[in-house]
mmCIF file of C-alpha atoms in Angstrom:
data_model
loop_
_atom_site.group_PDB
_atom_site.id
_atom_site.type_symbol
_atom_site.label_atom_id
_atom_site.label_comp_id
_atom_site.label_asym_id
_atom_site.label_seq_id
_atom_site.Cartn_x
_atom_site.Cartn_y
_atom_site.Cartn_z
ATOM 1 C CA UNK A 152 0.000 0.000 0.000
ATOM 2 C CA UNK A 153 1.378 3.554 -0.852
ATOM 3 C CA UNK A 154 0.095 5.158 2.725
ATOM 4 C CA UNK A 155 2.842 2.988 4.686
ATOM 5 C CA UNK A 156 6.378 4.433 5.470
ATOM 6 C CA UNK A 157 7.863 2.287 7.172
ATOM 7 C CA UNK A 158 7.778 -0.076 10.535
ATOM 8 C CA UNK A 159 7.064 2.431 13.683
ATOM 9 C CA UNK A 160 7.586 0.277 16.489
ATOM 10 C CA UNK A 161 6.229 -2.856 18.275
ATOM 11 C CA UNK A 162 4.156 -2.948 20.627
ATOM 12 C CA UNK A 163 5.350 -5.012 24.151
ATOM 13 C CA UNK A 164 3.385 -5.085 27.450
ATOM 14 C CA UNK A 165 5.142 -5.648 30.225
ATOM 15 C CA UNK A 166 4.131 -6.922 34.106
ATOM 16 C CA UNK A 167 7.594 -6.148 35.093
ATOM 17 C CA UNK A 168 9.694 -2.893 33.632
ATOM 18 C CA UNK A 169 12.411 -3.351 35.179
ATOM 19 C CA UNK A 170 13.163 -6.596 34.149
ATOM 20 C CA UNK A 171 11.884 -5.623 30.661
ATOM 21 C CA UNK A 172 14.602 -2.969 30.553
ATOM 22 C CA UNK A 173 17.440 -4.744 31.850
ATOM 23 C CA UNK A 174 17.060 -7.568 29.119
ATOM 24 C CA UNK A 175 16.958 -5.637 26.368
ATOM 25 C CA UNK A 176 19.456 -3.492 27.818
ATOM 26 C CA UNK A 177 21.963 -6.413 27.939
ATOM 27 C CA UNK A 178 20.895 -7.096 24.528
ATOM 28 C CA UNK A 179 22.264 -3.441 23.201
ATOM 29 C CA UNK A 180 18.749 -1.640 23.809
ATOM 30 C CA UNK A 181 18.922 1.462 24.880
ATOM 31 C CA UNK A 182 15.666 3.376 26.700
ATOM 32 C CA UNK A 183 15.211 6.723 24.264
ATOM 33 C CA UNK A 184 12.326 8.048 26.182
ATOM 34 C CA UNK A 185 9.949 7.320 29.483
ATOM 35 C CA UNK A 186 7.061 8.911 30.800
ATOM 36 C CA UNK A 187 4.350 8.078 33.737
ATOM 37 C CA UNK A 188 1.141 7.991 32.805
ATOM 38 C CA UNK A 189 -2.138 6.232 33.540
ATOM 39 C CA UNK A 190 -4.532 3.382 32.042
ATOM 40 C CA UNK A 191 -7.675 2.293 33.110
ATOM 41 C CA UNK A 192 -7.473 4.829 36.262
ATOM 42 C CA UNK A 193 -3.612 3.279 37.270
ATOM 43 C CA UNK A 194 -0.651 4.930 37.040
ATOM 44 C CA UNK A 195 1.783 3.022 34.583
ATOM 45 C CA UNK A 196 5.360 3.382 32.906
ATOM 46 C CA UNK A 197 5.979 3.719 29.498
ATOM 47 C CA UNK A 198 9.444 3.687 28.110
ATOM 48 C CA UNK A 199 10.982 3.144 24.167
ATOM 49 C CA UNK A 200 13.974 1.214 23.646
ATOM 50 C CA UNK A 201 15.886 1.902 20.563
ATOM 51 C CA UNK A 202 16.868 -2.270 20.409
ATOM 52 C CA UNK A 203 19.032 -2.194 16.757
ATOM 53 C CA UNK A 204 17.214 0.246 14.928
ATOM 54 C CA UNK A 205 13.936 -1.113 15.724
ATOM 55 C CA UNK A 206 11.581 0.666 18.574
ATOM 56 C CA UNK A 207 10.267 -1.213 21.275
ATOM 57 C CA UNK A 208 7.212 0.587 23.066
ATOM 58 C CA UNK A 209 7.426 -1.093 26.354
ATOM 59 C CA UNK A 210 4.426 -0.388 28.395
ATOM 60 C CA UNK A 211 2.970 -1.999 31.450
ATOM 61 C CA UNK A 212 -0.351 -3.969 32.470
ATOM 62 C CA UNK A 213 -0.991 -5.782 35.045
ATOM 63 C CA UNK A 214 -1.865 -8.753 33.012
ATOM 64 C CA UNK A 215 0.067 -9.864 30.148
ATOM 65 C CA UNK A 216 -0.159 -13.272 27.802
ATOM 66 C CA UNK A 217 3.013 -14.531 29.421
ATOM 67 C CA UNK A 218 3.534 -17.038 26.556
ATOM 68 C CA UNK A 219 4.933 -17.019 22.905
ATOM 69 C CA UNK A 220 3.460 -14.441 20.823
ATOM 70 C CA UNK A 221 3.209 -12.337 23.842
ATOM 71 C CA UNK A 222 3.904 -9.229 21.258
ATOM 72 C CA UNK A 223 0.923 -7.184 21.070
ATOM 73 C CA UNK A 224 0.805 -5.467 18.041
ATOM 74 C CA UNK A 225 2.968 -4.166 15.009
ATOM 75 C CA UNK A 226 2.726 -0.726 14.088
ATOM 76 C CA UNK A 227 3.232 0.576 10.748
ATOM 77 C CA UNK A 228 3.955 4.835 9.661
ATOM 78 C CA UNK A 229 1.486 6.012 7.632
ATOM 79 C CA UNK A 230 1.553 9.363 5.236
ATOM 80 C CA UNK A 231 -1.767 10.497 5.975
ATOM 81 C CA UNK A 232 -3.535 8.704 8.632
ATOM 82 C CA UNK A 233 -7.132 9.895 7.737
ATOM 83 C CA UNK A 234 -6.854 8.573 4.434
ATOM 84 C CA UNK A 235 -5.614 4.785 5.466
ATOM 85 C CA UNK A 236 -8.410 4.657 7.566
ATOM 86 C CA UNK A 237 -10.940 5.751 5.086
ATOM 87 C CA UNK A 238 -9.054 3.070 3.055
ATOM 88 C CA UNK A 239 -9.437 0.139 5.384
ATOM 89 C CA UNK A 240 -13.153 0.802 6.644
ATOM 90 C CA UNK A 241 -13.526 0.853 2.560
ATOM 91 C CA UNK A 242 -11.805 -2.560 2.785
ATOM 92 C CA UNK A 243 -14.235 -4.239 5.281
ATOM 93 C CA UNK A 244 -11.101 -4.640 7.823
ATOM 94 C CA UNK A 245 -12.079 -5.435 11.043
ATOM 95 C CA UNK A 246 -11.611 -2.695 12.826
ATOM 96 C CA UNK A 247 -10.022 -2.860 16.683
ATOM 97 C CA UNK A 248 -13.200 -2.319 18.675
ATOM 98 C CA UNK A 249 -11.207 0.848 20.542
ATOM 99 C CA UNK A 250 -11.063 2.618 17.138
ATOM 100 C CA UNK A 251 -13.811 1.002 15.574
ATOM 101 C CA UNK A 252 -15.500 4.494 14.915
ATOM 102 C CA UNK A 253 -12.558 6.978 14.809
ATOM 103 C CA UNK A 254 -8.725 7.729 14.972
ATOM 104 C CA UNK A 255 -7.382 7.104 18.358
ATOM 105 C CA UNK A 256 -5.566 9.686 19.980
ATOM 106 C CA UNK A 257 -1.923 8.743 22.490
ATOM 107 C CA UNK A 258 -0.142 10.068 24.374
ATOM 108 C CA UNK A 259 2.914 7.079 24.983
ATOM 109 C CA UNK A 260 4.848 9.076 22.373
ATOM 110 C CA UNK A 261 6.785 13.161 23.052
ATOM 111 C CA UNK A 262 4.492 14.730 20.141
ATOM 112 C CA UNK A 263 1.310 12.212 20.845
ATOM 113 C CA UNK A 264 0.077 9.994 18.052
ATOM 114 C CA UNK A 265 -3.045 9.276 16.255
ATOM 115 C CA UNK A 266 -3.737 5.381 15.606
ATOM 116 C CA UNK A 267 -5.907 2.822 14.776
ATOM 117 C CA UNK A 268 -5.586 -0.683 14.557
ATOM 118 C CA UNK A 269 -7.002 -3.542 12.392
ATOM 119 C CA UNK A 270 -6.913 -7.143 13.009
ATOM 120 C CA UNK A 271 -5.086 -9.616 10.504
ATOM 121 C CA UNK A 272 -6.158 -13.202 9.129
ATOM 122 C CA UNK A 273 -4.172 -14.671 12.326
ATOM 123 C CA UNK A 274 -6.024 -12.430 14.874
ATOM 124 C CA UNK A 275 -2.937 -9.849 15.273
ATOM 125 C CA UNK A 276 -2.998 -6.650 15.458
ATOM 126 C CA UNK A 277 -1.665 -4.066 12.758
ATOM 127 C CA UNK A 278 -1.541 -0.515 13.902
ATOM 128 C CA UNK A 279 -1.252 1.880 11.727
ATOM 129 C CA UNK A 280 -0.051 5.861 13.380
ATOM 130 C CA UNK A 281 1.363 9.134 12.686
ATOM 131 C CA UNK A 282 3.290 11.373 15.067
ATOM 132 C CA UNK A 283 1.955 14.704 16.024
#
């Protein structure tokens, strides 16, 4: 598709930051920005690790899958956001049922981003964003 850039980050929920950090840390990750902020009314850390090239938005939940394929979603740069949306409701993608009827709006990133996410043949789930 023309509207994609390039690979933004993926998307990695983690019980335990610290630990999160550290390994990818001793794997040559380094942490390029952290914040505080809060989810479902607790407060929660969210930091990006530059790991190679590739970003790693590490955020945490007090539940996670704990078990191979424990990545949450891919998340793909788009050129205009409004227009890949229009594009996939055109589709008939299924839409994620948080952005099901618009553009989501976070603020895990230093300039925000808008988002939305539709779910592949295999269940995952493809976000697509723009910063700003």
């Amino acid at each position: 598709m023309q509207y994609i850039e390039a690979l933004h980050h993926v998307g990695l929920p983690t019980a335990n930051m610290k630990a999160t950090v550290e390994f990818y840390g001793s794997l040559g990750g380094k942490v390029v920005f952290e914040k505080d902020d809060v989810e479902a009314g607790q407060p929660i850390q969210v930091k990006h690790i530059n790991f190679h090239g590739v970003l790693l938005e590490c955020y945490e939940r007090t539940e996670t899958a704990q078990c191979p394929g424990a990545v949450d979603h891919l998340a793909f740069k788009v050129h205009d956001i409004d227009e890949m949306y229009a594009l996939c409701k055109k589709e008939g993608y299924t839409l994620f049922e948080d952005c099901a009827s618009e553009i989501g709006h976070s603020t895990y990133w230093p300039k925000g981003t808008r988002w939305f996410i539709v779910i592949g043949p295999n269940a995952e789930k493809i976000e697509f964003c723009t910063e700003g």
